[in-house]
Coordinates of C-alpha atoms and ligand atoms in Angstrom, one line a residue:
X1275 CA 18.3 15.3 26.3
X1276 CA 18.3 17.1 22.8
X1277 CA 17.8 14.1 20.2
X1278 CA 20.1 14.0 16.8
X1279 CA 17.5 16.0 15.1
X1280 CA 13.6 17.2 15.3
X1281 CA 12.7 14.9 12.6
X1282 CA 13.6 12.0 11.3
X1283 CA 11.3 10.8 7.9
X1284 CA 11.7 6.9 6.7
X1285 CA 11.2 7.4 3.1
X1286 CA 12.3 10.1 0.2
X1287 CA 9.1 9.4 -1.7
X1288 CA 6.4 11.6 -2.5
X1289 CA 5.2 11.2 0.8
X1290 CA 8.3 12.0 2.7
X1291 CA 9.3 14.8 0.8
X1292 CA 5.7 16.0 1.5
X1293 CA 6.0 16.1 5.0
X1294 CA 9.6 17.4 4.3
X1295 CA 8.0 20.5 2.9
X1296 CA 5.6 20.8 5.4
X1297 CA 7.9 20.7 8.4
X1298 CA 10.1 23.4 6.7
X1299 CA 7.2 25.5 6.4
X1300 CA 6.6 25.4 10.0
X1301 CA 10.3 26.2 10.6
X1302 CA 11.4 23.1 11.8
X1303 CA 14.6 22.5 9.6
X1304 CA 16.7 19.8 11.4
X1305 CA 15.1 16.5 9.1
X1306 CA 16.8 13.7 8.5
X1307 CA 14.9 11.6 5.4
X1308 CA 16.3 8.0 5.7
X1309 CA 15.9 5.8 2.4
X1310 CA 16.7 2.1 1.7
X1311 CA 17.3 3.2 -2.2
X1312 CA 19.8 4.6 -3.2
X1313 CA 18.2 7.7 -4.7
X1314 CA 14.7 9.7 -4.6
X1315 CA 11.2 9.2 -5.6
X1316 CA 10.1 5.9 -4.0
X1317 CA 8.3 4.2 -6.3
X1318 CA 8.7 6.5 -8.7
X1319 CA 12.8 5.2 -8.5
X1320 CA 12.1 1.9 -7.7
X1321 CA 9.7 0.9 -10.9
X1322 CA 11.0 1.6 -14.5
X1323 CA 9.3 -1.3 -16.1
X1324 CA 8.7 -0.9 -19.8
X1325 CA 5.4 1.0 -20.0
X1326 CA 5.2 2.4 -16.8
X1327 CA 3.1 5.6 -16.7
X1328 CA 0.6 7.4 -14.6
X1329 CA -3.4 6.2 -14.2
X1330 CA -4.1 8.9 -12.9
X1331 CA -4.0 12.1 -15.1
X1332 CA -1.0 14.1 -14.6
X1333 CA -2.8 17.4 -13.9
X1334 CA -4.3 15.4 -10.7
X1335 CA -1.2 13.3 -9.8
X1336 CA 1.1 15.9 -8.3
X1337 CA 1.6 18.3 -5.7
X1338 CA -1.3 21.3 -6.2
X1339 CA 1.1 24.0 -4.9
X1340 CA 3.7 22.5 -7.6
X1341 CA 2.0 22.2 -10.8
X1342 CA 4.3 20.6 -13.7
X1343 CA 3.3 22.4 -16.9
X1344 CA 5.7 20.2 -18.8
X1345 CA 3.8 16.9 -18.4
X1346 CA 4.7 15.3 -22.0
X1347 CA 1.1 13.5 -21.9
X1348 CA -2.0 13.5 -20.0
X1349 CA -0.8 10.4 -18.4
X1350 CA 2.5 10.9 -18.0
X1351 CA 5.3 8.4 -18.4
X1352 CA 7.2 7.2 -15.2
X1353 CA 10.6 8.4 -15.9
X1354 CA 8.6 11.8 -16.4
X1355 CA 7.2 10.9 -12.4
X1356 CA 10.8 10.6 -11.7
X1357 CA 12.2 13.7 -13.3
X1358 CA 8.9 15.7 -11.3
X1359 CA 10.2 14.2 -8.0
X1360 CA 14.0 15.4 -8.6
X1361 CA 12.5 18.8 -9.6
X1362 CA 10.6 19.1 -6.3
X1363 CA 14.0 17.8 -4.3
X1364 CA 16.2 20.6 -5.7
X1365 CA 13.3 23.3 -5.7
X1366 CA 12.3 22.9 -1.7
X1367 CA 16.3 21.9 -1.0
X1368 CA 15.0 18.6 0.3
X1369 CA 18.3 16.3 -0.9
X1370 CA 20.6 17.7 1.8
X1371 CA 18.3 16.7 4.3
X1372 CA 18.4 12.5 2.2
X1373 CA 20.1 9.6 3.5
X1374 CA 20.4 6.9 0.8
X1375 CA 21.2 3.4 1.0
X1376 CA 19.9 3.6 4.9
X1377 CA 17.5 0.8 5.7
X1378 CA 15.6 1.2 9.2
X1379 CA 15.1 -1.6 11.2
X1380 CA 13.3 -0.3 14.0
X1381 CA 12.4 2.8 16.1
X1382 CA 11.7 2.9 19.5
X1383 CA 10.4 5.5 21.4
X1384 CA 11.9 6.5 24.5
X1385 CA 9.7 7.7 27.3
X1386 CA 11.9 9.1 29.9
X1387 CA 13.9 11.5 27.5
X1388 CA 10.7 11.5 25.2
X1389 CA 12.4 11.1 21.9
X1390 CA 12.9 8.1 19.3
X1391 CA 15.4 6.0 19.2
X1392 CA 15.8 4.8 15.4
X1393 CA 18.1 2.2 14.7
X1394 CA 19.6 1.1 11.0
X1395 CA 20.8 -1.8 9.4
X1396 CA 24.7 -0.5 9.6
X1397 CA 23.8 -0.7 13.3
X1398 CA 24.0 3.1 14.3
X1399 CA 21.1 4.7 16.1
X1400 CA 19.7 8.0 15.6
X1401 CA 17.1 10.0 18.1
X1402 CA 14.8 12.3 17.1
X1403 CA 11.9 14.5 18.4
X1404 CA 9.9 13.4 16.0
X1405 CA 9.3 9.8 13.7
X1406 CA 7.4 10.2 10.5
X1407 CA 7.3 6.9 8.8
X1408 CA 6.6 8.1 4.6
X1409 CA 6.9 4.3 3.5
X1410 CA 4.5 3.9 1.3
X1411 CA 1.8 1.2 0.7
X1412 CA 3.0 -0.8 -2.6
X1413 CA 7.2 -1.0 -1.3
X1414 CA 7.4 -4.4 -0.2
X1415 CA 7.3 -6.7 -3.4
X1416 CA 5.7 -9.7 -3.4
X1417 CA 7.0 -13.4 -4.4
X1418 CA 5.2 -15.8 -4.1
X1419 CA 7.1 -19.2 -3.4
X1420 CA 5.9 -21.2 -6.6
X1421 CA 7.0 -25.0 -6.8
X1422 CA 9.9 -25.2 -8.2
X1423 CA 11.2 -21.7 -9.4
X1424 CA 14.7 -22.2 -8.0
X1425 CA 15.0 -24.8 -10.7
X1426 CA 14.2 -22.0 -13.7
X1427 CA 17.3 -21.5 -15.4
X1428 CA 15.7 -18.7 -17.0
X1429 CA 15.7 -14.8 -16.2
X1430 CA 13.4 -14.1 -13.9
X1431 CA 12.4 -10.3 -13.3
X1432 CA 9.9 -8.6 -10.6
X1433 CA 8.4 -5.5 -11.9
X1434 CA 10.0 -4.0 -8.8
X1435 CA 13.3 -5.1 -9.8
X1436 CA 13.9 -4.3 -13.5
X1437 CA 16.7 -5.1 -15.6
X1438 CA 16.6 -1.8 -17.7
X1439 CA 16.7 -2.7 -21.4
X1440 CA 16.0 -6.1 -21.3
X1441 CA 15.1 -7.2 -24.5
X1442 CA 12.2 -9.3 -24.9
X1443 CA 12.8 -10.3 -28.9
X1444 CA 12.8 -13.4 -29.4
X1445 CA 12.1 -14.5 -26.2
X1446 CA 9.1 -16.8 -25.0
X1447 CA 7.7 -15.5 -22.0
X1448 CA 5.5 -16.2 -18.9
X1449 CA 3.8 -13.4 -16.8
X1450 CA 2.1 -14.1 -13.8
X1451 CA -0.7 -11.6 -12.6
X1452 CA -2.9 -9.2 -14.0
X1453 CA -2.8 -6.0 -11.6
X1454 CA -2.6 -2.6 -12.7
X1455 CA 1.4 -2.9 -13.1
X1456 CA 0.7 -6.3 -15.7
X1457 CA -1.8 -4.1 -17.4
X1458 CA 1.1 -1.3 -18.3
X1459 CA 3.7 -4.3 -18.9
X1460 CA 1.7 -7.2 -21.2
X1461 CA 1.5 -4.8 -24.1
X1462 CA 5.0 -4.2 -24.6
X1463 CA 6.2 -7.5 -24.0
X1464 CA 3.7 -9.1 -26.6
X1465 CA 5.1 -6.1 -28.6
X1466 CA 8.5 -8.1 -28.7
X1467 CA 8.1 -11.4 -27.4
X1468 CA 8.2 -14.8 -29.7
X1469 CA 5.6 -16.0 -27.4
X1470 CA 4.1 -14.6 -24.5
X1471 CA 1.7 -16.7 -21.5
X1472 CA 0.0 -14.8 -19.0
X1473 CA -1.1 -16.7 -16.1
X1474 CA -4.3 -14.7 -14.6
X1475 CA -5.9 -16.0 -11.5
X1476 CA -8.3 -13.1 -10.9
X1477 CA -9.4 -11.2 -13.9
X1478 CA -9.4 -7.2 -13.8
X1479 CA -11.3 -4.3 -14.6
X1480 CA -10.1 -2.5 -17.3
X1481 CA -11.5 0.8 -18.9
X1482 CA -10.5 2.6 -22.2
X1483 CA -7.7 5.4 -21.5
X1484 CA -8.6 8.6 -22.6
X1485 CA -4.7 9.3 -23.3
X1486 CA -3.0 12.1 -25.6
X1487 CA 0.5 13.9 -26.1
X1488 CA -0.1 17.8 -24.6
X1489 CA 0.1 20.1 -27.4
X1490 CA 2.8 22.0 -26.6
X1491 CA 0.4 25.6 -27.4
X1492 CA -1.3 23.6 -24.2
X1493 CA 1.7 23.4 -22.4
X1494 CA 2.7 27.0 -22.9
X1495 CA -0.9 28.1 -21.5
X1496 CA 0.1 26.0 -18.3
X1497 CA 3.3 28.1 -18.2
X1498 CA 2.1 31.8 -19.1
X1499 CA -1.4 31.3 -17.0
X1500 CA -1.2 28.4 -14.2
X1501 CA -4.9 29.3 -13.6
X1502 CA -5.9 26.8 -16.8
X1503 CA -3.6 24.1 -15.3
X1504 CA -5.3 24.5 -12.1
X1505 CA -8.8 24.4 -13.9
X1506 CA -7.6 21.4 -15.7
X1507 CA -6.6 19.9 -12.2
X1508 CA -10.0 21.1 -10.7
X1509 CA -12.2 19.0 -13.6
X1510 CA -9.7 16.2 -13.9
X1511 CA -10.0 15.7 -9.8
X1512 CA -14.0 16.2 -9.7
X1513 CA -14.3 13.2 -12.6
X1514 CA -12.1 10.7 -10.2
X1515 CA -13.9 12.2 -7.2
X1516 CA -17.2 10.9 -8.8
X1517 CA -15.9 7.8 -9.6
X1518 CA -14.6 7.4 -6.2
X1519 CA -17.5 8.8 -4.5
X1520 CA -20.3 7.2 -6.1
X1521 CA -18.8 4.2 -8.1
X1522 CA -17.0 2.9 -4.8
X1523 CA -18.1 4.5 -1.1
X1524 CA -21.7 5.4 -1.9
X1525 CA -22.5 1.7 -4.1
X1526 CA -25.4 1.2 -1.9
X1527 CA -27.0 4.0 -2.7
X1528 CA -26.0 4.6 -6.4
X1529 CA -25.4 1.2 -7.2
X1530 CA -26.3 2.2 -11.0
X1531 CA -23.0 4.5 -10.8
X1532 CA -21.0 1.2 -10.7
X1533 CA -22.9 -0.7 -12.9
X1534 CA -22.4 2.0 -16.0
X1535 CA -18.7 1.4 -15.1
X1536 CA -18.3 -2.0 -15.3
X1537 CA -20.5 -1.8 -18.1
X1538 CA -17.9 0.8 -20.1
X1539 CA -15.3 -2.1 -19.0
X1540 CA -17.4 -4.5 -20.5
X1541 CA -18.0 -2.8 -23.6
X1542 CA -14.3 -2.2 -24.0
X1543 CA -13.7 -6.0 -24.0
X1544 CA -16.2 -6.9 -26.6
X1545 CA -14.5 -4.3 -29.1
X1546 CA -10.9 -5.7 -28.5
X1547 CA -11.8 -9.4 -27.9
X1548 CA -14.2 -11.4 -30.5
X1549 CA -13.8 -14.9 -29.0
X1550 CA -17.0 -15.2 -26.4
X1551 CA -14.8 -18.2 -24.7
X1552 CA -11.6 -15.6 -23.9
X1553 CA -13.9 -12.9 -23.0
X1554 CA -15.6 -14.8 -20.2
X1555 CA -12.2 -15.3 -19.3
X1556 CA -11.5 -11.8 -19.1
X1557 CA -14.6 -10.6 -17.0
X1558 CA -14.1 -10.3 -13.5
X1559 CA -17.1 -12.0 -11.6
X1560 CA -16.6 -9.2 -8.6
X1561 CA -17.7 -5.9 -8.8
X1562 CA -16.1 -3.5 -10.1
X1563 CA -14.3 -0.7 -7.7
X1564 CA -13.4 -4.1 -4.9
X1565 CA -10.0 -4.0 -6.3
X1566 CA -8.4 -1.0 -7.9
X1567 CA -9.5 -0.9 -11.4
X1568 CA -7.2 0.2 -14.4
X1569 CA -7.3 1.9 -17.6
X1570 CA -5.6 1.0 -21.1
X1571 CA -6.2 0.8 -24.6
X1572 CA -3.8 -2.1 -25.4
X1573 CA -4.4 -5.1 -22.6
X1574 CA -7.3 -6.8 -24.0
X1575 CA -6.5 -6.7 -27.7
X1576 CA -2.8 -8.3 -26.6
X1577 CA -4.6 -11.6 -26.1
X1578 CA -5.9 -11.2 -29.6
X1579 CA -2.8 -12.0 -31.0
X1580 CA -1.6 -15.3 -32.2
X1581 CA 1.4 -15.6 -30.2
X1582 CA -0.6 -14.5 -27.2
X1583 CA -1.9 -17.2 -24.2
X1584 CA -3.8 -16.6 -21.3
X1585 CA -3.6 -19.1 -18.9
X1586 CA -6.0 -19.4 -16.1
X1587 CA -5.8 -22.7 -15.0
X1588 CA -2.8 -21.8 -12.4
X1589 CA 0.5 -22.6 -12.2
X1590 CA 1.2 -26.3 -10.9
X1591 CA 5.0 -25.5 -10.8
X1592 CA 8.4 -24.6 -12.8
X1593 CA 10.9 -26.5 -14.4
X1594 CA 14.3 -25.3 -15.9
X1595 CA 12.7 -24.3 -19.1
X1596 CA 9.3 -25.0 -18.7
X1597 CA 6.3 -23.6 -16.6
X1598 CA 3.7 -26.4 -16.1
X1599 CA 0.0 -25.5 -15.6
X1600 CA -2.7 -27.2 -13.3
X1601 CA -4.6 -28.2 -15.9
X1602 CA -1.1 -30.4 -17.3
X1603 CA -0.7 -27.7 -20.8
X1604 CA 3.4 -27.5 -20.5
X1605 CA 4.5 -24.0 -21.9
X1606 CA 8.5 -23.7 -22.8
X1607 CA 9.8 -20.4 -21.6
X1608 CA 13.0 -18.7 -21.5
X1609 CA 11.9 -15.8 -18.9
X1610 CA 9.7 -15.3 -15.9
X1611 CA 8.0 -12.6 -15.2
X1612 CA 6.2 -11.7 -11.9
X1613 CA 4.1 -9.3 -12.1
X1614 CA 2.6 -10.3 -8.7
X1615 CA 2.8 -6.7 -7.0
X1616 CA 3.2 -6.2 -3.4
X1617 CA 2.5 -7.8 0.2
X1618 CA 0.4 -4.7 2.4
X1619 CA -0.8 -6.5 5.0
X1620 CA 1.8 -9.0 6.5
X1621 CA 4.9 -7.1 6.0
X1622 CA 4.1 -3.6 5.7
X1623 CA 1.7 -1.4 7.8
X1624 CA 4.7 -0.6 9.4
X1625 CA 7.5 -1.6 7.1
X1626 CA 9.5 -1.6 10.1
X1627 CA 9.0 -2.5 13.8
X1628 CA 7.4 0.5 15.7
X1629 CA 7.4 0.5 19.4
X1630 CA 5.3 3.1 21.3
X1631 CA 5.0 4.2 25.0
X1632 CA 4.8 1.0 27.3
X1633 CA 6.1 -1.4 24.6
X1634 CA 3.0 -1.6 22.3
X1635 CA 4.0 -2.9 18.8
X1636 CA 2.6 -1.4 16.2
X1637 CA 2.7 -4.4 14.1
X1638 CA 1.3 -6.3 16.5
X1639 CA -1.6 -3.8 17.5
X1640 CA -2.6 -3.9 13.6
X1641 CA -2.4 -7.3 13.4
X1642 CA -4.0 -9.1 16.6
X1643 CA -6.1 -6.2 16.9
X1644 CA -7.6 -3.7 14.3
X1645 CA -5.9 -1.9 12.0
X1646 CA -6.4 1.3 12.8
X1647 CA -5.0 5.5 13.2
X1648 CA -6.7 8.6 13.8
X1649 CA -7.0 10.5 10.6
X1650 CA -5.0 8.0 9.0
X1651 CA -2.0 9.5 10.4
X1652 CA -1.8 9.1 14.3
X1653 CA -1.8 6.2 16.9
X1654 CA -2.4 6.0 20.4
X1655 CA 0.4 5.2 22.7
X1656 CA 3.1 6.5 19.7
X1657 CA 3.4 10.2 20.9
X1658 CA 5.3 12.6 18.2
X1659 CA 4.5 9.6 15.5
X1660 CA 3.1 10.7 12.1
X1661 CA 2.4 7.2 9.8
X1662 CA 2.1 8.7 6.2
X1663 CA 1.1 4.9 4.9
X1664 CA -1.4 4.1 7.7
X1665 CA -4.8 2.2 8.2
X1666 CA -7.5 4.4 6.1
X1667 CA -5.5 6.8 5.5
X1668 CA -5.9 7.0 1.7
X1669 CA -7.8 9.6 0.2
X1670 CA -9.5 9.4 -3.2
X1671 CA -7.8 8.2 -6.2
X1672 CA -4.6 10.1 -6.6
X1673 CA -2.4 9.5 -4.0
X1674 CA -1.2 13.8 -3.3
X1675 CA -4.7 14.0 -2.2
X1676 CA -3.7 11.6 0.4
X1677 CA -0.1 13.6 1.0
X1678 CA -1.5 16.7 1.0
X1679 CA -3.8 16.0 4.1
X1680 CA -1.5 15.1 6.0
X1681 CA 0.3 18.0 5.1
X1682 CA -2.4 20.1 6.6
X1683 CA -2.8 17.9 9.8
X1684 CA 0.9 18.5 10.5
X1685 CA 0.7 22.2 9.9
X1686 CA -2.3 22.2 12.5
X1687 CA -0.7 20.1 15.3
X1688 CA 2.6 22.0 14.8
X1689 CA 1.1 25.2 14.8
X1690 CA -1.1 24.1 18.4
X1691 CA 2.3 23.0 19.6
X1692 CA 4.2 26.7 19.1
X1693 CA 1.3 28.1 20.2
X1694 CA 1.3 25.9 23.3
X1695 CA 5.4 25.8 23.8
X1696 CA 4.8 22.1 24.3
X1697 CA 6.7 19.4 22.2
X1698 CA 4.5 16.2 22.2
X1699 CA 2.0 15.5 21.7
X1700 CA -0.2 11.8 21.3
X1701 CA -3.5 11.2 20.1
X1702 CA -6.2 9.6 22.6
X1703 CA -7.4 6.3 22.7
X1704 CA -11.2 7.8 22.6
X1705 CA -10.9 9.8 19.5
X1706 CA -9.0 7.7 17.8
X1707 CA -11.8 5.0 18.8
X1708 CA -14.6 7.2 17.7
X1709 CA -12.8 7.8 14.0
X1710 CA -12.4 3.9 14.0
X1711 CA -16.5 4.1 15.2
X1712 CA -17.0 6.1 12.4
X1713 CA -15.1 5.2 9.2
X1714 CA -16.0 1.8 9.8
X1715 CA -19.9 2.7 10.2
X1716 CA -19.7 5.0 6.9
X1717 CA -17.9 2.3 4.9
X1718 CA -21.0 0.2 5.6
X1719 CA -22.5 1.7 2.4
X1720 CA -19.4 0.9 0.2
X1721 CA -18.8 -1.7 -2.5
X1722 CA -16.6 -3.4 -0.9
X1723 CA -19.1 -4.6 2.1
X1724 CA -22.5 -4.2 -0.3
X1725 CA -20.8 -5.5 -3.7
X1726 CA -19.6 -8.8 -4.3
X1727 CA -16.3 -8.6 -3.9
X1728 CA -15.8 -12.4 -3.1
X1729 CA -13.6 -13.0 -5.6
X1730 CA -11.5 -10.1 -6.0
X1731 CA -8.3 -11.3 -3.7
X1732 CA -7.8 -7.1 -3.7
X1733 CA -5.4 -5.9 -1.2
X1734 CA -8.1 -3.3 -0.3
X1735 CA -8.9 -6.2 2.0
X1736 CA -6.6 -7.2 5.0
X1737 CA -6.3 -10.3 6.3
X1738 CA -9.2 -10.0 8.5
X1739 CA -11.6 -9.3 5.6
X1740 CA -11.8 -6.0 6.5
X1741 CA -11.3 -3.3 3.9
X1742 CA -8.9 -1.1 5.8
X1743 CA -6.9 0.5 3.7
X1744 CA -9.1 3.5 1.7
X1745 CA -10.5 6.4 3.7
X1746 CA -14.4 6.4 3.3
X1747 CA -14.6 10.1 2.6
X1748 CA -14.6 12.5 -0.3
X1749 CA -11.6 14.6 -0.6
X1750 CA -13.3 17.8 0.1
X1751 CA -14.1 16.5 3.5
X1752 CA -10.9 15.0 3.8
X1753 CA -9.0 18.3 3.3
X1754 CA -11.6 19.6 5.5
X1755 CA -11.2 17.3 8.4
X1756 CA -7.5 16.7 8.4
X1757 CA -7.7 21.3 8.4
X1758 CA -10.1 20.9 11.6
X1759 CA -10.0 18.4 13.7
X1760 CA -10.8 19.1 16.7
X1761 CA -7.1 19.9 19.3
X1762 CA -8.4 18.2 22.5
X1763 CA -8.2 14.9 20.3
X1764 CA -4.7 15.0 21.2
X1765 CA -3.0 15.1 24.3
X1766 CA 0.3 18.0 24.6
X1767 CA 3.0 18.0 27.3
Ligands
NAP97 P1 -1.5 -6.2 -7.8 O1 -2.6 -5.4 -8.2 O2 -1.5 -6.7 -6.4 O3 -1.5 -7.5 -8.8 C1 -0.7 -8.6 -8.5 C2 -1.1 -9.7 -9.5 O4 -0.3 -10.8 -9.3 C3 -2.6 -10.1 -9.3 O5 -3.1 -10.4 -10.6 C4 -2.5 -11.4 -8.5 O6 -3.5 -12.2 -8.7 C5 -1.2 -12.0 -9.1 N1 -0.6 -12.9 -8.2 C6 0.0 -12.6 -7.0 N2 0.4 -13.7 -6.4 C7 0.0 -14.8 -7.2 C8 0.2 -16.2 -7.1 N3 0.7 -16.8 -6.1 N4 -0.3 -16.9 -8.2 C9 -0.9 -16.3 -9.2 N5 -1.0 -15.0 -9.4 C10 -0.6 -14.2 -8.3 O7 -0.1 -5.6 -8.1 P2 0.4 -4.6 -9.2 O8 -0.2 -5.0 -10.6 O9 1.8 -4.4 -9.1 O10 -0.4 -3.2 -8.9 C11 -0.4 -2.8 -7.5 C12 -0.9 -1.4 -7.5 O11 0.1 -0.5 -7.9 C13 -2.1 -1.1 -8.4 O12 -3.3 -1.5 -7.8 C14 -2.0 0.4 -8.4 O13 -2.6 1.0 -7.3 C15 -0.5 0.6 -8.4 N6 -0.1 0.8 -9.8 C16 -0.3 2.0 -10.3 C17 0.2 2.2 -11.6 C18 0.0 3.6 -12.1 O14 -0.5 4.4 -11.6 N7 0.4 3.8 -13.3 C19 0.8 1.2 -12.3 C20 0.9 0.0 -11.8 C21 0.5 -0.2 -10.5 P3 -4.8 -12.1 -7.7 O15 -5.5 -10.9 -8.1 O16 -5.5 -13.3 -7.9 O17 -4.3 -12.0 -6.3

């Protein structure tokens, strides 16, 4: 039976459009890219909170065959992310492959005319050669159920759910959490807010951001000679790589390497925050690299500011105009915001149900099982299945490091395909066991399983305690691996 199309792609994110290109260049043309938004860019589209930028420098955080030499800053603003992933769209002719405003439900894979069967929330089905599921790790927002919070007559707003140009002056305001995304947003609202509580229940590394507009002499070198850019790229990348390499997967034996970070973090707070009793407040008690640390100039020094609170007490539960602490301090507030990021483990990894040759789950699999693919990317018993968002599948610290191998796997397995005349193809239970084997031996010497990261509540961890999510390798050897892996790990027909 000839399916719909070769390819369908759940997702019109970085990642998606990644594997977009990359299935072009092979020749395969017939894609569909399903997306529950209604336009491009994932969560480049989906977040436009007020201070949204990059943390990872701009030189770094793109494609490397697609180098932007109009980045505005070295950490680029979101809207500038945005703009970069509409520029890529139009360039590789991606959008008339898009289907917006198309949530999948699930996908089924059918053995007998060995093709997928993908079915949407309008109820239509689509079949296809080939599933690549490009939904990314932070999509599905979290809120948590707080006591009372259908009584708040106030606004309430999710980072992942902004009301664009709300205006914060005059209002008293409550944010809850302190990840990255709180980080960017805290700033600005204390910027505006009459009053402005923050209810922390885990503290977070924060280092100084070496930030700075690009002089635009710079960004006219970037344009005449894209050599410098890619040099820029080359030292930007190495820095993160040896943060990565030795401040997080190599802890045991260079535990010093962490220490120096957590002392520049430390170091950092002292200069913004004079009161001992709110700094203690501020220091995480894990170490640092357990939980994805973050970078800005502004966070600490917001709490120096009179109409600043942290709160750490917790939150006992919400009133219509009040939010009410455990420790009994009431706080009036007019708006609510949840800064309280994004649920990996329980309702992604897959965003949707998956179900492979002889009715294994994928879900279920990860979850009653280990979580677990082959190069990050591939699954036993799910032939012609790429997972872009999978168990240890990212690489180092900017997430195209993590696109960009899979790129290369795909262009390998594709090119064994053609060269075989075969169309499917499904990795083996033993390799994929013997790269479970060994990321899970070479992890042994990471921070997260030699540190103390009792007290981080990071989503590095699943639910089994298990830190599952980061690949324990340095990108070199990624690219490297995901370029030569060895063919009879998969099985053709
Ligand atoms: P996050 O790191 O998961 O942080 C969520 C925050 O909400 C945490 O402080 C968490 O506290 C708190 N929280 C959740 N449920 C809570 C509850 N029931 N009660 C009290 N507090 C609660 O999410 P995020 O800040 O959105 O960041 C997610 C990731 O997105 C980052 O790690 C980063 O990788 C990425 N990101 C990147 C950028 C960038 O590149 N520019 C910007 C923003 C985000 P606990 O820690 O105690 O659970």
């Amino acid at each position: 039976m000839r399916p719909d199309v070769d390819v369908v792609i759940v997702g019109a994110g970085f990642g998606g459009m990644g594997a977009a290109i990359e299935f072009r260049r092979q020749g395969i043309d017939s894609i569909a890219i399903l997306e529950r938004e209604n336009d491009l860019g994932g969560t480049w589209h989906v977040n436009h909170y007020p201070g949204l930028a990059v943390d990872i420098a701009s030189v770094t955080y793109s494609y490397s065959f697609e180098p932007n030499p109009d980045w505005s800053r070295l950490f680029a603003p979101g809207s500038e992310l945005k703009r970069y992933a509409e520029h890529v769209a139009a360039k590789y002719d991606l959008r008339r492959h898009m289907e917006f405003g198309t949530l999948v439900e699930s996908a089924v894979w059918d053995d007998q005319d060995r093709l997928w069967r993908v079915r949407t929330a309008d109820g239509a089905e689509r079949t296809a050669r080939y599933l690549v599921t490009a939904t990314g790790f932070l999509s599905q927002p979290h809120i948590p159920d707080f006591p009372g919070i259908k009584d708040f007559a106030g606004t309430i707003l999710h980072t992942a759910d902004w009301q664009d140009g709300f205006d914060f002056t005059g209002k008293k305001v409550a944010v809850i959490g302190t990840g990255a995304t709180a980080v960017q947003l805290i700033p600005e609202i204390a910027e505006r807010a009459d009053a402005l509580t923050v209810f922390q229940r885990t503290p977070i590394w924060v280092v100084p951001k070496v930030d700075f507009a690009i002089p635009p002499a710079v960004r006219q070198l970037f344009r005449r000679i894209p050599l410098t850019q890619r040099i820029a790229r080359v030292v930007n990348s190495s820095l993160l790589e040896l943060l990565m390499v030795f401040g997080v997967l190599h802890y045991k034996q260079v535990k010093p390497g962490n220490k120096v970070a957590a002392g520049l973090a430390k170091a950092h707070l002292r200069s913004q925050i004079a009161d001992p009793e709110l700094r203690r407040k501020l220091t995480p008690d894990y170490d640092f690299g357990c939980k994805r640390p973050t970078f800005s100039n502004t966070y600490f020094a917001s709490f120096a500011r009179p109409h600043v609170t942290l709160e750490t007490s917790g939150i006992a539960r919400l009133e219509a105009d009040t939010i009410l602490a455990a420790d009994g301090t009431r706080t009036e507030i007019d708006t609510l915001v949840l800064a309280t990021g994004f649920n990996l483990w329980d309702v992604n990894f897959p965003a949707f149900q998956v179900v492979g040759r002889e009715g294994r789950d994928l879900g279920k699999f990860w979850r009653e099982g280990r979580f677990q693919a082959y190069e990050g990317v591939t699954v036993p018993k799910f032939p012609n299945f790429l997972s872009l968002n999978s168990p240890y599948s990212y690489s180092g610290l900017s997430y195209f490091t993590t696109i960009e191998g899979q790129m290369k796997h795909i262009a390998r397995l594709f090119a064994e395909l053609r060269r075989r005349g075969q169309d499917t193809f499904e990795v083996t239970e033993s390799a994929n066991d013997a790269f479970l084997d060994e990321v899970t031996d070479r992890l042994q010497s990471s921070v997260f399983y030699n540190g103390n990261c009792a007290g981080s509540r990071s989503y590095y961890f699943n639910q089994h305690g298990e830190a599952t999510l980061l690949r324990p390798a340095s990108t070199l050897r990624t690219l490297r691996e995901m370029d030569s892996f060895p063919l009879q790990d998969y099985a053709f027909s």
